[in-house]
Amino acid sequence: MTRRIARLFGRGGALNPRNIRLGMWAWLIQRVSGIILVVFVVMHVVAISQASFALKGPLIMILDGLRNPFYYVDRTFLSIDIIMLGIIAFHGMNGIRIVLFDTGIGVGLRSHKVIFWILVAMAIVASGLVIYYGLPLLGGA
Amino acid sequence: MSENPSTGTNVWLWLLQRVTAVLLVVILGVHLWLANFGEASASLRAILGVTLLGLALFHGLNGLRSVIFDFSIGDQGRKFTTMLLLLLGTLSLLFGMHGLWPVIVGG
């Protein structure tokens, strides 16, 4: 086990950061963010369900409660939500990149990198928009 | 036939993973839009909610399955993993539907 890890991360190892190029980073981050998001989705479903049981009303009223600027918002949960937003945006955009390559669009060393950075920019813009419009509604700003 | 015996990967699951990925990007956009600007009929909310729940659970757990299958866990391990994730997915779907019930029956 230890030898295997040493081989992976040591000099010349496949997971040594020095040997990881852009496509490998994309693959690795996609895996890790995917695992994080499975946990998040389950937590999100549980949290929203609990809220909908506790507040005993249709969802639109629960959302109205959340939109109230005086509604107490836990900063920790708010920051987790914002971090998750970024992870979701990256995972989604990088996923589009994978689907593009699987369908044969944009295959090539140079276009690989260009498409990656275009999609990362789109992910940043998308999360920026959601934070800009969503944060005041959640009472975060 | 659709299963690769050495890696356990399934071509239909691979395809479904791509299809759900694209659908999720679209529906998640709508989901975030509704969470912020929320103007939709109750039935549309219910349909979107259940669809998103099912797609996210499938995509997430199937993704987890491919990550686990990348480790050598043997035939038994693969079968066990698939069954465990199927069970987890079914339970989560039921739990999520239970939470969405006020929306489904008309909110």
PDB file of C-alpha atoms in Angstrom:
ATOM      1  CA  MET A   1       0.000   0.000   0.000  1.00  0.00           C
ATOM      2  CA  THR A   2       2.640   2.528   1.111  1.00  0.00           C
ATOM      3  CA  ARG A   3       4.871   1.498  -1.774  1.00  0.00           C
ATOM      4  CA  ARG A   4       1.976   1.872  -4.171  1.00  0.00           C
ATOM      5  CA  ILE A   5       1.233   5.362  -2.877  1.00  0.00           C
ATOM      6  CA  ALA A   6       4.912   6.276  -3.043  1.00  0.00           C
ATOM      7  CA  ARG A   7       5.041   5.056  -6.630  1.00  0.00           C
ATOM      8  CA  LEU A   8       1.954   7.099  -7.540  1.00  0.00           C
ATOM      9  CA  PHE A   9       3.045  10.350  -5.907  1.00  0.00           C
ATOM     10  CA  GLY A  10       6.830  10.056  -6.031  1.00  0.00           C
ATOM     11  CA  ARG A  11       9.170  11.355  -8.732  1.00  0.00           C
ATOM     12  CA  GLY A  12       7.819  10.277 -12.085  1.00  0.00           C
ATOM     13  CA  GLY A  13       4.589   8.983 -10.521  1.00  0.00           C
ATOM     14  CA  ALA A  14       1.308   9.468 -12.367  1.00  0.00           C
ATOM     15  CA  LEU A  15      -0.250  11.479  -9.518  1.00  0.00           C
ATOM     16  CA  ASN A  16       2.823  13.588  -8.741  1.00  0.00           C
ATOM     17  CA  PRO A  17       1.576  17.164  -9.243  1.00  0.00           C
ATOM     18  CA  ARG A  18       4.630  17.886 -11.380  1.00  0.00           C
ATOM     19  CA  ASN A  19       3.558  15.241 -13.872  1.00  0.00           C
ATOM     20  CA  ILE A  20      -0.099  16.211 -13.984  1.00  0.00           C
ATOM     21  CA  ARG A  21      -0.911  18.238 -17.089  1.00  0.00           C
ATOM     22  CA  LEU A  22      -4.102  20.160 -17.788  1.00  0.00           C
ATOM     23  CA  GLY A  23      -6.222  17.234 -19.013  1.00  0.00           C
ATOM     24  CA  MET A  24      -5.195  15.117 -16.038  1.00  0.00           C
ATOM     25  CA  TRP A  25      -6.059  17.929 -13.627  1.00  0.00           C
ATOM     26  CA  ALA A  26      -9.449  18.198 -15.325  1.00  0.00           C
ATOM     27  CA  TRP A  27     -10.021  14.453 -14.885  1.00  0.00           C
ATOM     28  CA  LEU A  28      -8.864  14.476 -11.264  1.00  0.00           C
ATOM     29  CA  ILE A  29     -10.909  17.539 -10.253  1.00  0.00           C
ATOM     30  CA  GLN A  30     -13.947  16.076 -12.054  1.00  0.00           C
ATOM     31  CA  ARG A  31     -13.681  12.902  -9.946  1.00  0.00           C
ATOM     32  CA  VAL A  32     -13.150  14.660  -6.644  1.00  0.00           C
ATOM     33  CA  SER A  33     -15.856  17.271  -7.278  1.00  0.00           C
ATOM     34  CA  GLY A  34     -18.224  14.487  -8.377  1.00  0.00           C
ATOM     35  CA  ILE A  35     -17.766  12.634  -5.092  1.00  0.00           C
ATOM     36  CA  ILE A  36     -18.254  15.881  -3.126  1.00  0.00           C
ATOM     37  CA  LEU A  37     -21.411  16.656  -5.110  1.00  0.00           C
ATOM     38  CA  VAL A  38     -23.016  13.252  -4.408  1.00  0.00           C
ATOM     39  CA  VAL A  39     -22.669  14.017  -0.695  1.00  0.00           C
ATOM     40  CA  PHE A  40     -23.964  17.550  -1.249  1.00  0.00           C
ATOM     41  CA  VAL A  41     -27.032  16.412  -3.221  1.00  0.00           C
ATOM     42  CA  VAL A  42     -28.029  14.019  -0.448  1.00  0.00           C
ATOM     43  CA  MET A  43     -27.527  16.735   2.193  1.00  0.00           C
ATOM     44  CA  HIS A  44     -29.446  19.234   0.072  1.00  0.00           C
ATOM     45  CA  VAL A  45     -32.419  16.872  -0.361  1.00  0.00           C
ATOM     46  CA  VAL A  46     -32.474  16.086   3.375  1.00  0.00           C
ATOM     47  CA  ALA A  47     -32.190  19.769   4.383  1.00  0.00           C
ATOM     48  CA  ILE A  48     -34.917  21.000   2.028  1.00  0.00           C
ATOM     49  CA  SER A  49     -37.196  18.090   3.001  1.00  0.00           C
ATOM     50  CA  GLN A  50     -36.726  18.884   6.685  1.00  0.00           C
ATOM     51  CA  ALA A  51     -37.527  22.545   6.016  1.00  0.00           C
ATOM     52  CA  SER A  52     -40.643  21.605   4.074  1.00  0.00           C
ATOM     53  CA  PHE A  53     -41.833  19.284   6.887  1.00  0.00           C
ATOM     54  CA  ALA A  54     -41.049  21.823   9.614  1.00  0.00           C
ATOM     55  CA  LEU A  55     -42.659  24.827   7.967  1.00  0.00           C
ATOM     56  CA  LYS A  56     -45.770  22.830   6.946  1.00  0.00           C
ATOM     57  CA  GLY A  57     -46.615  24.813   3.864  1.00  0.00           C
ATOM     58  CA  PRO A  58     -46.266  24.747   0.129  1.00  0.00           C
ATOM     59  CA  LEU A  59     -42.717  25.214  -1.182  1.00  0.00           C
ATOM     60  CA  ILE A  60     -43.429  28.709  -2.446  1.00  0.00           C
ATOM     61  CA  MET A  61     -44.093  29.837   1.138  1.00  0.00           C
ATOM     62  CA  ILE A  62     -40.913  28.193   2.377  1.00  0.00           C
ATOM     63  CA  LEU A  63     -39.010  30.047  -0.321  1.00  0.00           C
ATOM     64  CA  ASP A  64     -40.733  33.262   0.737  1.00  0.00           C
ATOM     65  CA  GLY A  65     -39.507  32.587   4.252  1.00  0.00           C
ATOM     66  CA  LEU A  66     -35.978  32.073   2.954  1.00  0.00           C
ATOM     67  CA  ARG A  67     -36.243  35.271   0.912  1.00  0.00           C
ATOM     68  CA  ASN A  68     -37.109  37.374   3.928  1.00  0.00           C
ATOM     69  CA  PRO A  69     -34.038  39.591   4.464  1.00  0.00           C
ATOM     70  CA  PHE A  70     -34.499  39.309   8.252  1.00  0.00           C
ATOM     71  CA  TYR A  71     -34.533  35.523   8.095  1.00  0.00           C
ATOM     72  CA  TYR A  72     -31.582  34.187  10.052  1.00  0.00           C
ATOM     73  CA  VAL A  73     -28.981  32.780   7.690  1.00  0.00           C
ATOM     74  CA  ASP A  74     -26.183  30.643   9.022  1.00  0.00           C
ATOM     75  CA  ARG A  75     -22.974  32.033   7.511  1.00  0.00           C
ATOM     76  CA  THR A  76     -21.312  28.613   7.542  1.00  0.00           C
ATOM     77  CA  PHE A  77     -24.103  27.073   5.515  1.00  0.00           C
ATOM     78  CA  LEU A  78     -24.211  30.064   3.209  1.00  0.00           C
ATOM     79  CA  SER A  79     -20.491  29.755   2.486  1.00  0.00           C
ATOM     80  CA  ILE A  80     -20.862  26.003   1.944  1.00  0.00           C
ATOM     81  CA  ASP A  81     -23.653  26.751  -0.540  1.00  0.00           C
ATOM     82  CA  ILE A  82     -21.474  29.246  -2.390  1.00  0.00           C
ATOM     83  CA  ILE A  83     -18.513  26.847  -2.533  1.00  0.00           C
ATOM     84  CA  MET A  84     -20.887  24.122  -3.791  1.00  0.00           C
ATOM     85  CA  LEU A  85     -22.150  26.510  -6.447  1.00  0.00           C
ATOM     86  CA  GLY A  86     -18.616  26.924  -7.771  1.00  0.00           C
ATOM     87  CA  ILE A  87     -18.007  23.170  -7.674  1.00  0.00           C
ATOM     88  CA  ILE A  88     -21.304  22.482  -9.479  1.00  0.00           C
ATOM     89  CA  ALA A  89     -20.489  25.063 -12.152  1.00  0.00           C
ATOM     90  CA  PHE A  90     -17.022  23.602 -12.714  1.00  0.00           C
ATOM     91  CA  HIS A  91     -18.275  19.999 -12.739  1.00  0.00           C
ATOM     92  CA  GLY A  92     -21.050  20.895 -15.203  1.00  0.00           C
ATOM     93  CA  MET A  93     -18.847  22.842 -17.594  1.00  0.00           C
ATOM     94  CA  ASN A  94     -16.025  20.286 -17.469  1.00  0.00           C
ATOM     95  CA  GLY A  95     -18.694  17.618 -18.061  1.00  0.00           C
ATOM     96  CA  ILE A  96     -19.777  19.443 -21.216  1.00  0.00           C
ATOM     97  CA  ARG A  97     -16.134  19.340 -22.321  1.00  0.00           C
ATOM     98  CA  ILE A  98     -16.114  15.552 -21.840  1.00  0.00           C
ATOM     99  CA  VAL A  99     -19.359  15.149 -23.804  1.00  0.00           C
ATOM    100  CA  LEU A 100     -17.928  17.358 -26.587  1.00  0.00           C
ATOM    101  CA  PHE A 101     -14.814  15.199 -26.871  1.00  0.00           C
ATOM    102  CA  ASP A 102     -16.866  11.990 -26.764  1.00  0.00           C
ATOM    103  CA  THR A 103     -18.865  13.260 -29.740  1.00  0.00           C
ATOM    104  CA  GLY A 104     -15.646  14.175 -31.556  1.00  0.00           C
ATOM    105  CA  ILE A 105     -15.956  17.962 -31.269  1.00  0.00           C
ATOM    106  CA  GLY A 106     -12.832  19.951 -30.437  1.00  0.00           C
ATOM    107  CA  VAL A 107     -10.425  17.030 -30.354  1.00  0.00           C
ATOM    108  CA  GLY A 108      -6.838  18.210 -30.630  1.00  0.00           C
ATOM    109  CA  LEU A 109      -4.098  19.306 -28.277  1.00  0.00           C
ATOM    110  CA  ARG A 110      -4.577  23.037 -28.734  1.00  0.00           C
ATOM    111  CA  SER A 111      -8.387  23.113 -28.882  1.00  0.00           C
ATOM    112  CA  HIS A 112      -8.498  20.898 -25.782  1.00  0.00           C
ATOM    113  CA  LYS A 113      -6.839  23.647 -23.756  1.00  0.00           C
ATOM    114  CA  VAL A 114      -8.784  26.498 -25.381  1.00  0.00           C
ATOM    115  CA  ILE A 115     -12.127  24.761 -24.768  1.00  0.00           C
ATOM    116  CA  PHE A 116     -11.136  24.018 -21.163  1.00  0.00           C
ATOM    117  CA  TRP A 117     -10.426  27.662 -20.362  1.00  0.00           C
ATOM    118  CA  ILE A 118     -13.523  28.906 -22.229  1.00  0.00           C
ATOM    119  CA  LEU A 119     -15.715  26.561 -20.177  1.00  0.00           C
ATOM    120  CA  VAL A 120     -13.968  27.515 -16.920  1.00  0.00           C
ATOM    121  CA  ALA A 121     -14.674  31.161 -17.758  1.00  0.00           C
ATOM    122  CA  MET A 122     -18.327  30.264 -18.398  1.00  0.00           C
ATOM    123  CA  ALA A 123     -18.487  28.456 -15.049  1.00  0.00           C
ATOM    124  CA  ILE A 124     -17.083  31.526 -13.268  1.00  0.00           C
ATOM    125  CA  VAL A 125     -19.557  33.845 -15.025  1.00  0.00           C
ATOM    126  CA  ALA A 126     -22.488  31.518 -14.248  1.00  0.00           C
ATOM    127  CA  SER A 127     -21.645  31.253 -10.541  1.00  0.00           C
ATOM    128  CA  GLY A 128     -21.014  34.997 -10.426  1.00  0.00           C
ATOM    129  CA  LEU A 129     -24.501  35.647 -11.801  1.00  0.00           C
ATOM    130  CA  VAL A 130     -26.147  33.281  -9.307  1.00  0.00           C
ATOM    131  CA  ILE A 131     -24.227  34.826  -6.391  1.00  0.00           C
ATOM    132  CA  TYR A 132     -24.995  38.390  -7.585  1.00  0.00           C
ATOM    133  CA  TYR A 133     -28.736  37.747  -7.854  1.00  0.00           C
ATOM    134  CA  GLY A 134     -29.103  34.983  -5.270  1.00  0.00           C
ATOM    135  CA  LEU A 135     -27.119  36.278  -2.302  1.00  0.00           C
ATOM    136  CA  PRO A 136     -29.311  39.312  -1.455  1.00  0.00           C
ATOM    137  CA  LEU A 137     -32.411  37.102  -1.713  1.00  0.00           C
ATOM    138  CA  LEU A 138     -30.924  34.644   0.783  1.00  0.00           C
ATOM    139  CA  GLY A 139     -30.094  37.478   3.158  1.00  0.00           C
ATOM    140  CA  GLY A 140     -26.367  37.010   2.653  1.00  0.00           C
ATOM    141  CA  ALA A 141     -25.559  40.560   1.594  1.00  0.00           C
TER     142      ALA A 141
ATOM    143  CA  MET B   1     -23.131  -8.053 -24.508  1.00  0.00           C
ATOM    144  CA  SER B   2     -23.164  -4.430 -23.449  1.00  0.00           C
ATOM    145  CA  GLU B   3     -20.865  -5.189 -20.534  1.00  0.00           C
ATOM    146  CA  ASN B   4     -17.091  -5.268 -20.737  1.00  0.00           C
ATOM    147  CA  PRO B   5     -16.122  -8.337 -18.659  1.00  0.00           C
ATOM    148  CA  SER B   6     -12.670  -7.053 -17.676  1.00  0.00           C
ATOM    149  CA  THR B   7     -13.640  -3.559 -16.537  1.00  0.00           C
ATOM    150  CA  GLY B   8     -17.331  -4.093 -15.789  1.00  0.00           C
ATOM    151  CA  THR B   9     -18.227  -0.932 -17.703  1.00  0.00           C
ATOM    152  CA  ASN B  10     -21.610  -0.893 -19.384  1.00  0.00           C
ATOM    153  CA  VAL B  11     -22.155   0.999 -22.629  1.00  0.00           C
ATOM    154  CA  TRP B  12     -25.762   1.904 -21.789  1.00  0.00           C
ATOM    155  CA  LEU B  13     -24.789   3.296 -18.413  1.00  0.00           C
ATOM    156  CA  TRP B  14     -22.002   5.254 -20.107  1.00  0.00           C
ATOM    157  CA  LEU B  15     -24.467   6.718 -22.605  1.00  0.00           C
ATOM    158  CA  LEU B  16     -27.041   7.474 -19.903  1.00  0.00           C
ATOM    159  CA  GLN B  17     -24.339   9.220 -17.877  1.00  0.00           C
ATOM    160  CA  ARG B  18     -23.723  11.592 -20.832  1.00  0.00           C
ATOM    161  CA  VAL B  19     -27.421  12.151 -21.515  1.00  0.00           C
ATOM    162  CA  THR B  20     -28.208  12.878 -17.849  1.00  0.00           C
ATOM    163  CA  ALA B  21     -25.150  15.178 -17.696  1.00  0.00           C
ATOM    164  CA  VAL B  22     -26.483  17.410 -20.469  1.00  0.00           C
ATOM    165  CA  LEU B  23     -30.043  17.332 -19.065  1.00  0.00           C
ATOM    166  CA  LEU B  24     -28.726  18.197 -15.589  1.00  0.00           C
ATOM    167  CA  VAL B  25     -26.856  21.268 -16.830  1.00  0.00           C
ATOM    168  CA  VAL B  26     -30.093  22.555 -18.416  1.00  0.00           C
ATOM    169  CA  ILE B  27     -32.467  21.626 -15.578  1.00  0.00           C
ATOM    170  CA  LEU B  28     -30.066  22.853 -12.877  1.00  0.00           C
ATOM    171  CA  GLY B  29     -30.024  26.211 -14.660  1.00  0.00           C
ATOM    172  CA  VAL B  30     -33.830  26.303 -14.495  1.00  0.00           C
ATOM    173  CA  HIS B  31     -33.711  25.134 -10.860  1.00  0.00           C
ATOM    174  CA  LEU B  32     -31.368  27.977  -9.854  1.00  0.00           C
ATOM    175  CA  TRP B  33     -33.428  30.469 -11.861  1.00  0.00           C
ATOM    176  CA  LEU B  34     -36.606  29.367 -10.064  1.00  0.00           C
ATOM    177  CA  ALA B  35     -34.858  29.466  -6.672  1.00  0.00           C
ATOM    178  CA  ASN B  36     -33.961  33.104  -7.295  1.00  0.00           C
ATOM    179  CA  PHE B  37     -36.779  34.539  -9.399  1.00  0.00           C
ATOM    180  CA  GLY B  38     -39.347  31.763  -8.826  1.00  0.00           C
ATOM    181  CA  GLU B  39     -42.202  32.183 -11.250  1.00  0.00           C
ATOM    182  CA  ALA B  40     -43.630  28.800 -12.239  1.00  0.00           C
ATOM    183  CA  SER B  41     -46.880  26.902 -11.827  1.00  0.00           C
ATOM    184  CA  ALA B  42     -47.086  24.274  -9.104  1.00  0.00           C
ATOM    185  CA  SER B  43     -47.275  21.416 -11.604  1.00  0.00           C
ATOM    186  CA  LEU B  44     -44.162  22.621 -13.431  1.00  0.00           C
ATOM    187  CA  ARG B  45     -42.340  22.855 -10.098  1.00  0.00           C
ATOM    188  CA  ALA B  46     -43.388  19.325  -9.216  1.00  0.00           C
ATOM    189  CA  ILE B  47     -42.302  17.890 -12.577  1.00  0.00           C
ATOM    190  CA  LEU B  48     -38.978  19.758 -12.434  1.00  0.00           C
ATOM    191  CA  GLY B  49     -38.405  18.703  -8.849  1.00  0.00           C
ATOM    192  CA  VAL B  50     -38.972  15.008  -9.429  1.00  0.00           C
ATOM    193  CA  THR B  51     -37.004  15.031 -12.706  1.00  0.00           C
ATOM    194  CA  LEU B  52     -34.064  16.817 -11.119  1.00  0.00           C
ATOM    195  CA  LEU B  53     -34.134  14.470  -8.134  1.00  0.00           C
ATOM    196  CA  GLY B  54     -34.094  11.359 -10.317  1.00  0.00           C
ATOM    197  CA  LEU B  55     -31.463  12.657 -12.741  1.00  0.00           C
ATOM    198  CA  ALA B  56     -29.146  13.901  -9.994  1.00  0.00           C
ATOM    199  CA  LEU B  57     -29.412  10.645  -8.043  1.00  0.00           C
ATOM    200  CA  PHE B  58     -28.767   8.498 -11.128  1.00  0.00           C
ATOM    201  CA  HIS B  59     -25.893  10.635 -12.380  1.00  0.00           C
ATOM    202  CA  GLY B  60     -24.305  10.905  -8.952  1.00  0.00           C
ATOM    203  CA  LEU B  61     -24.544   7.264  -7.954  1.00  0.00           C
ATOM    204  CA  ASN B  62     -23.588   5.994 -11.408  1.00  0.00           C
ATOM    205  CA  GLY B  63     -20.579   8.320 -11.283  1.00  0.00           C
ATOM    206  CA  LEU B  64     -19.684   6.882  -7.901  1.00  0.00           C
ATOM    207  CA  ARG B  65     -20.014   3.413  -9.444  1.00  0.00           C
ATOM    208  CA  SER B  66     -17.448   4.220 -12.157  1.00  0.00           C
ATOM    209  CA  VAL B  67     -15.063   5.673  -9.569  1.00  0.00           C
ATOM    210  CA  ILE B  68     -15.366   2.515  -7.444  1.00  0.00           C
ATOM    211  CA  PHE B  69     -15.059   0.246 -10.514  1.00  0.00           C
ATOM    212  CA  ASP B  70     -11.701   1.898 -11.302  1.00  0.00           C
ATOM    213  CA  PHE B  71     -10.274   0.101  -8.260  1.00  0.00           C
ATOM    214  CA  SER B  72      -9.799  -3.633  -8.604  1.00  0.00           C
ATOM    215  CA  ILE B  73     -12.568  -4.976  -6.400  1.00  0.00           C
ATOM    216  CA  GLY B  74     -13.345  -8.215  -8.227  1.00  0.00           C
ATOM    217  CA  ASP B  75     -16.572  -9.576  -9.690  1.00  0.00           C
ATOM    218  CA  GLN B  76     -18.270 -10.032  -6.317  1.00  0.00           C
ATOM    219  CA  GLY B  77     -17.295  -6.525  -5.260  1.00  0.00           C
ATOM    220  CA  ARG B  78     -18.731  -5.058  -8.458  1.00  0.00           C
ATOM    221  CA  LYS B  79     -22.022  -6.867  -8.037  1.00  0.00           C
ATOM    222  CA  PHE B  80     -22.198  -5.826  -4.400  1.00  0.00           C
ATOM    223  CA  THR B  81     -21.398  -2.191  -5.283  1.00  0.00           C
ATOM    224  CA  THR B  82     -24.076  -2.078  -7.978  1.00  0.00           C
ATOM    225  CA  MET B  83     -26.712  -3.564  -5.685  1.00  0.00           C
ATOM    226  CA  LEU B  84     -25.752  -1.274  -2.789  1.00  0.00           C
ATOM    227  CA  LEU B  85     -25.897   1.844  -4.984  1.00  0.00           C
ATOM    228  CA  LEU B  86     -29.228   0.724  -6.493  1.00  0.00           C
ATOM    229  CA  LEU B  87     -30.675   0.297  -3.013  1.00  0.00           C
ATOM    230  CA  LEU B  88     -29.244   3.651  -1.875  1.00  0.00           C
ATOM    231  CA  GLY B  89     -30.650   5.337  -4.981  1.00  0.00           C
ATOM    232  CA  THR B  90     -34.128   3.852  -4.541  1.00  0.00           C
ATOM    233  CA  LEU B  91     -34.251   4.848  -0.872  1.00  0.00           C
ATOM    234  CA  SER B  92     -33.008   8.380  -1.607  1.00  0.00           C
ATOM    235  CA  LEU B  93     -35.556   8.735  -4.405  1.00  0.00           C
ATOM    236  CA  LEU B  94     -38.381   7.719  -2.074  1.00  0.00           C
ATOM    237  CA  PHE B  95     -37.110  10.037   0.659  1.00  0.00           C
ATOM    238  CA  GLY B  96     -36.779  12.930  -1.798  1.00  0.00           C
ATOM    239  CA  MET B  97     -40.265  12.314  -3.190  1.00  0.00           C
ATOM    240  CA  HIS B  98     -41.522  12.299   0.374  1.00  0.00           C
ATOM    241  CA  GLY B  99     -39.938  15.715   0.892  1.00  0.00           C
ATOM    242  CA  LEU B 100     -41.307  16.984  -2.408  1.00  0.00           C
ATOM    243  CA  TRP B 101     -44.798  15.699  -1.586  1.00  0.00           C
ATOM    244  CA  PRO B 102     -46.286  19.126  -0.722  1.00  0.00           C
ATOM    245  CA  VAL B 103     -45.195  20.346  -4.155  1.00  0.00           C
ATOM    246  CA  ILE B 104     -46.393  17.220  -5.946  1.00  0.00           C
ATOM    247  CA  VAL B 105     -49.894  17.310  -4.468  1.00  0.00           C
ATOM    248  CA  GLY B 106     -50.122  20.996  -5.318  1.00  0.00           C
ATOM    249  CA  GLY B 107     -48.367  23.799  -3.489  1.00  0.00           C
TER     250      GLY B 107
END
